[in-house]
């Protein structure tokens, strides 16, 4: 006789408990059952029952505490049994879509890198259908590099610039798309054979900073990304904040000048319209009398060589950026702000005079300002954030599937 299925409420609680245990094992890398019970507040009996199911499903595996400790003095008695994620259980792809290419990072369930591939885009902006085809090709090429088939992927996580409702897979607007209000998750699901998860790329950088970067150990911090545009990820009480419509944390589209410079979003006066790569290049080309700069690197080089017009472009960007940072501090009072994601130096946004301007604009209290760190990295770390998000979503699906399995 089959056992009765759990009630919806009981199933929900079991799912929550399984996911908590799974994430605790991931965070610890390897951990004993009794330590899981202590960390989660679940009873040892519950932990034992749930981990037994996960062992049967192949999500986790047992290892001896002495495994990998060659050279250390062996302890007497029975070795302590630890649990760890089974890397072979799932393979996940994390993607970063930028203006020129797509970076694809293929990882196992432990987050160990399997393959890395960069796919050049035909255009910086395209329709949802066209971008989905590019993503499909990029993933296929990466899987071929690793001798895998696309269907073997348990999840595909994609970071896009723009305003994105992650749970719905809906893109309100993105600088990578020629259309607005795109059911991009639905388009991707039609073209790809694996579950697809999309989110704002700055949110995924915040996840990467939390797991691998300068955000480790902080409960409340902000990540400001500076590339073609300006993005932000918010971590509050250890959790990523997205907003009710997935449009929260749009730091680049906060207004710094009424009726000001035209932003790529279509509005005027956005911070991004003064600080983003395209904004600096546009302003420099308007002001330059001689040879026009072709890249932001040209603008920075000209300023270093004493070009007053180029320096004025950078100075205005610094002033606008200082205004934006001081507003963030006044609103959130975070422990840390990470300036992240830049592929070129943005020293003009981190000079002493910029920080002095920030300090002058912050509400004065008898406490130090939040720490501000600069973390230069390329598309690989953005892709790592996407992969981490994919692992998180695949873990949630795995927890649900175990709960809802036939009994």
Tab-separated table of C-alpha atoms in Angstrom, residues 15-227:
chain	number	residue	atom	x	y	z
A	15	UNK	CA	10.431	21.659	0.623
A	16	UNK	CA	11.658	24.561	2.751
A	17	UNK	CA	13.521	22.189	5.067
A	18	UNK	CA	15.151	20.335	2.180
A	19	UNK	CA	16.273	23.535	0.541
A	20	UNK	CA	17.687	24.859	3.829
A	21	UNK	CA	19.671	21.665	4.280
A	22	UNK	CA	20.881	21.711	0.694
A	23	UNK	CA	22.055	25.308	0.993
A	24	UNK	CA	23.715	24.628	4.341
A	25	UNK	CA	25.697	21.796	2.785
A	26	UNK	CA	26.668	24.070	-0.104
A	27	UNK	CA	27.770	26.897	2.194
A	28	UNK	CA	29.865	24.581	4.379
A	29	UNK	CA	31.270	22.569	1.440
A	30	UNK	CA	31.291	19.489	3.699
A	31	UNK	CA	29.407	19.121	6.961
A	32	UNK	CA	28.180	16.517	9.465
A	33	UNK	CA	24.467	15.868	9.998
A	34	UNK	CA	24.588	17.045	13.602
A	35	UNK	CA	26.128	20.344	12.487
A	36	UNK	CA	23.362	20.787	9.898
A	37	UNK	CA	20.782	20.323	12.651
A	38	UNK	CA	22.524	22.900	14.807
A	39	UNK	CA	22.799	25.445	11.977
A	40	UNK	CA	19.219	25.078	10.690
A	41	UNK	CA	17.355	24.445	13.942
A	42	UNK	CA	15.869	21.237	12.522
A	43	UNK	CA	15.809	18.105	14.633
A	44	UNK	CA	18.558	15.504	14.055
A	45	UNK	CA	15.866	12.976	13.069
A	46	UNK	CA	14.497	15.353	10.406
A	47	UNK	CA	17.975	16.031	9.054
A	48	UNK	CA	18.715	12.306	8.910
A	49	UNK	CA	15.470	11.559	7.052
A	50	UNK	CA	15.866	14.380	4.544
A	51	UNK	CA	19.539	13.700	3.802
A	52	UNK	CA	18.704	10.012	3.307
A	53	UNK	CA	16.277	11.036	0.539
A	54	UNK	CA	18.893	13.323	-0.987
A	55	UNK	CA	21.466	10.524	-0.954
A	56	UNK	CA	18.987	8.262	-2.762
A	57	UNK	CA	18.347	10.997	-5.330
A	58	UNK	CA	22.079	11.466	-5.909
A	59	UNK	CA	22.085	15.138	-4.882
A	60	UNK	CA	24.623	14.668	-2.111
A	61	UNK	CA	27.243	12.108	-1.120
A	62	UNK	CA	28.963	10.913	2.023
A	63	UNK	CA	32.686	11.328	2.582
A	64	UNK	CA	34.983	10.535	5.465
A	65	UNK	CA	36.260	13.485	7.469
A	66	UNK	CA	39.728	12.065	6.891
A	67	UNK	CA	39.275	12.281	3.088
A	68	UNK	CA	41.721	14.718	1.584
A	69	UNK	CA	43.652	15.143	4.864
A	70	UNK	CA	46.793	13.259	3.931
A	71	UNK	CA	49.724	14.250	6.076
A	72	UNK	CA	47.607	14.922	9.165
A	73	UNK	CA	47.681	12.689	12.205
A	74	UNK	CA	44.946	10.034	11.981
A	75	UNK	CA	42.368	9.974	14.750
A	76	UNK	CA	41.393	6.821	16.574
A	77	UNK	CA	37.951	5.335	16.227
A	78	UNK	CA	35.408	5.456	13.448
A	79	UNK	CA	35.937	8.363	10.992
A	80	UNK	CA	33.278	11.055	11.143
A	81	UNK	CA	30.957	10.990	8.120
A	82	UNK	CA	30.414	14.295	6.342
A	83	UNK	CA	28.009	15.273	3.588
A	84	UNK	CA	28.830	17.257	0.453
A	85	UNK	CA	27.052	18.116	-2.764
A	86	UNK	CA	27.544	15.620	-5.551
A	87	UNK	CA	29.002	17.698	-8.361
A	88	UNK	CA	27.929	15.225	-11.056
A	89	UNK	CA	24.267	15.578	-10.024
A	90	UNK	CA	23.714	18.667	-12.163
A	91	UNK	CA	25.418	20.812	-14.774
A	92	UNK	CA	24.475	24.467	-15.062
A	93	UNK	CA	25.345	27.217	-17.540
A	94	UNK	CA	25.788	30.828	-16.435
A	95	UNK	CA	25.715	33.509	-19.134
A	96	UNK	CA	26.613	37.191	-19.215
A	97	UNK	CA	25.216	39.114	-22.192
A	98	UNK	CA	27.218	42.261	-22.930
A	99	UNK	CA	27.336	44.707	-25.831
A	100	UNK	CA	29.829	42.722	-27.895
A	101	UNK	CA	29.646	39.115	-26.759
A	102	UNK	CA	28.140	36.427	-24.576
A	103	UNK	CA	30.325	34.784	-21.930
A	104	UNK	CA	29.232	31.243	-21.055
A	105	UNK	CA	30.491	29.466	-17.932
A	106	UNK	CA	29.592	25.796	-17.532
A	107	UNK	CA	29.785	24.457	-13.949
A	108	UNK	CA	28.799	21.378	-11.992
A	109	UNK	CA	26.499	21.323	-8.934
A	110	UNK	CA	29.446	22.255	-6.724
A	111	UNK	CA	30.226	25.304	-8.847
A	112	UNK	CA	33.391	23.749	-10.288
A	113	UNK	CA	34.199	25.089	-13.751
A	114	UNK	CA	33.720	22.634	-16.612
A	115	UNK	CA	34.072	24.921	-19.629
A	116	UNK	CA	34.339	28.612	-20.487
A	117	UNK	CA	33.481	30.103	-23.870
A	118	UNK	CA	33.038	33.594	-25.341
A	119	UNK	CA	30.649	34.036	-28.261
A	120	UNK	CA	30.860	37.204	-30.355
A	121	UNK	CA	27.559	38.929	-31.105
A	122	UNK	CA	26.581	40.113	-34.574
A	123	UNK	CA	25.054	43.275	-33.121
A	124	UNK	CA	24.866	45.080	-29.781
A	125	UNK	CA	21.059	45.214	-30.006
A	126	UNK	CA	18.643	42.763	-31.584
A	127	UNK	CA	15.149	41.332	-31.248
A	128	UNK	CA	14.301	38.842	-28.534
A	129	UNK	CA	14.128	36.026	-31.086
A	130	UNK	CA	17.513	36.942	-32.545
A	131	UNK	CA	19.216	37.211	-29.138
A	132	UNK	CA	17.700	33.876	-28.081
A	133	UNK	CA	19.217	32.272	-31.206
A	134	UNK	CA	22.617	33.769	-30.333
A	135	UNK	CA	22.318	32.422	-26.781
A	136	UNK	CA	21.372	28.983	-28.104
A	137	UNK	CA	24.439	28.927	-30.352
A	138	UNK	CA	26.717	30.124	-27.540
A	139	UNK	CA	25.479	27.354	-25.225
A	140	UNK	CA	25.755	24.677	-27.928
A	141	UNK	CA	29.354	25.685	-28.662
A	142	UNK	CA	30.230	25.596	-24.957
A	143	UNK	CA	28.663	22.155	-24.510
A	144	UNK	CA	30.530	20.882	-27.568
A	145	UNK	CA	33.757	22.173	-26.042
A	146	UNK	CA	33.017	20.058	-22.951
A	147	UNK	CA	31.763	17.031	-24.937
A	148	UNK	CA	28.260	17.445	-23.506
A	149	UNK	CA	24.814	17.545	-25.037
A	150	UNK	CA	22.544	20.549	-24.377
A	151	UNK	CA	19.806	18.400	-22.770
A	152	UNK	CA	22.307	17.352	-20.083
A	153	UNK	CA	22.091	20.852	-18.552
A	154	UNK	CA	19.832	21.123	-15.508
A	155	UNK	CA	19.533	24.890	-15.820
A	156	UNK	CA	20.638	27.943	-17.789
A	157	UNK	CA	20.935	31.289	-15.971
A	158	UNK	CA	21.315	34.472	-17.992
A	159	UNK	CA	22.301	37.962	-16.868
A	160	UNK	CA	20.960	40.823	-19.004
A	161	UNK	CA	21.272	44.585	-18.572
A	162	UNK	CA	17.956	46.299	-18.011
A	163	UNK	CA	14.718	46.117	-16.068
A	164	UNK	CA	13.752	42.494	-15.611
A	165	UNK	CA	11.032	40.684	-13.662
A	166	UNK	CA	13.128	37.620	-12.817
A	167	UNK	CA	10.350	35.313	-11.470
A	168	UNK	CA	8.291	35.891	-14.644
A	169	UNK	CA	11.207	35.924	-17.084
A	170	UNK	CA	9.839	39.213	-18.418
A	171	UNK	CA	12.079	41.992	-19.769
A	172	UNK	CA	10.532	45.443	-19.400
A	173	UNK	CA	13.514	47.033	-21.156
A	174	UNK	CA	17.080	46.076	-21.976
A	175	UNK	CA	19.878	47.813	-23.855
A	176	UNK	CA	20.509	44.426	-25.533
A	177	UNK	CA	17.031	44.338	-27.116
A	178	UNK	CA	15.416	46.496	-29.784
A	179	UNK	CA	11.966	45.832	-28.272
A	180	UNK	CA	10.320	46.646	-24.968
A	181	UNK	CA	8.135	44.359	-22.823
A	182	UNK	CA	9.520	41.057	-24.089
A	183	UNK	CA	8.464	37.623	-22.766
A	184	UNK	CA	12.099	36.636	-23.050
A	185	UNK	CA	11.881	33.667	-20.707
A	186	UNK	CA	9.118	32.185	-22.867
A	187	UNK	CA	11.130	32.751	-26.051
A	188	UNK	CA	14.176	31.058	-24.541
A	189	UNK	CA	12.104	28.137	-23.233
A	190	UNK	CA	10.885	27.472	-26.784
A	191	UNK	CA	14.418	27.371	-28.133
A	192	UNK	CA	16.292	25.654	-25.306
A	193	UNK	CA	15.712	22.205	-23.849
A	194	UNK	CA	16.730	23.130	-20.280
A	195	UNK	CA	15.019	25.288	-17.619
A	196	UNK	CA	15.934	28.952	-18.112
A	197	UNK	CA	16.340	31.668	-15.455
A	198	UNK	CA	17.024	35.311	-16.334
A	199	UNK	CA	17.808	38.312	-14.152
A	200	UNK	CA	19.341	41.756	-14.246
A	201	UNK	CA	23.093	41.357	-14.680
A	202	UNK	CA	23.932	43.714	-11.794
A	203	UNK	CA	21.863	41.503	-9.474
A	204	UNK	CA	23.992	38.555	-10.524
A	205	UNK	CA	27.176	40.538	-9.856
A	206	UNK	CA	25.843	41.150	-6.330
A	207	UNK	CA	25.366	37.388	-5.928
A	208	UNK	CA	28.910	36.822	-7.187
A	209	UNK	CA	30.296	39.428	-4.773
A	210	UNK	CA	28.368	37.815	-1.919
A	211	UNK	CA	29.654	34.315	-2.689
A	212	UNK	CA	33.118	34.911	-4.162
A	213	UNK	CA	34.074	38.575	-3.822
A	214	UNK	CA	34.215	41.565	-1.500
A	215	UNK	CA	30.682	41.032	-0.183
A	216	UNK	CA	31.619	37.882	1.724
A	217	UNK	CA	30.778	38.264	5.394
A	218	UNK	CA	28.508	41.316	4.920
A	219	UNK	CA	24.758	41.250	5.546
A	220	UNK	CA	23.983	44.657	4.002
A	221	UNK	CA	25.898	45.943	1.010
A	222	UNK	CA	25.441	47.563	-2.398
A	223	UNK	CA	27.182	46.723	-5.658
A	224	UNK	CA	27.416	49.455	-8.295
A	225	UNK	CA	28.418	48.199	-11.744
A	226	UNK	CA	29.993	50.571	-14.241
A	227	UNK	CA	30.355	49.517	-17.860
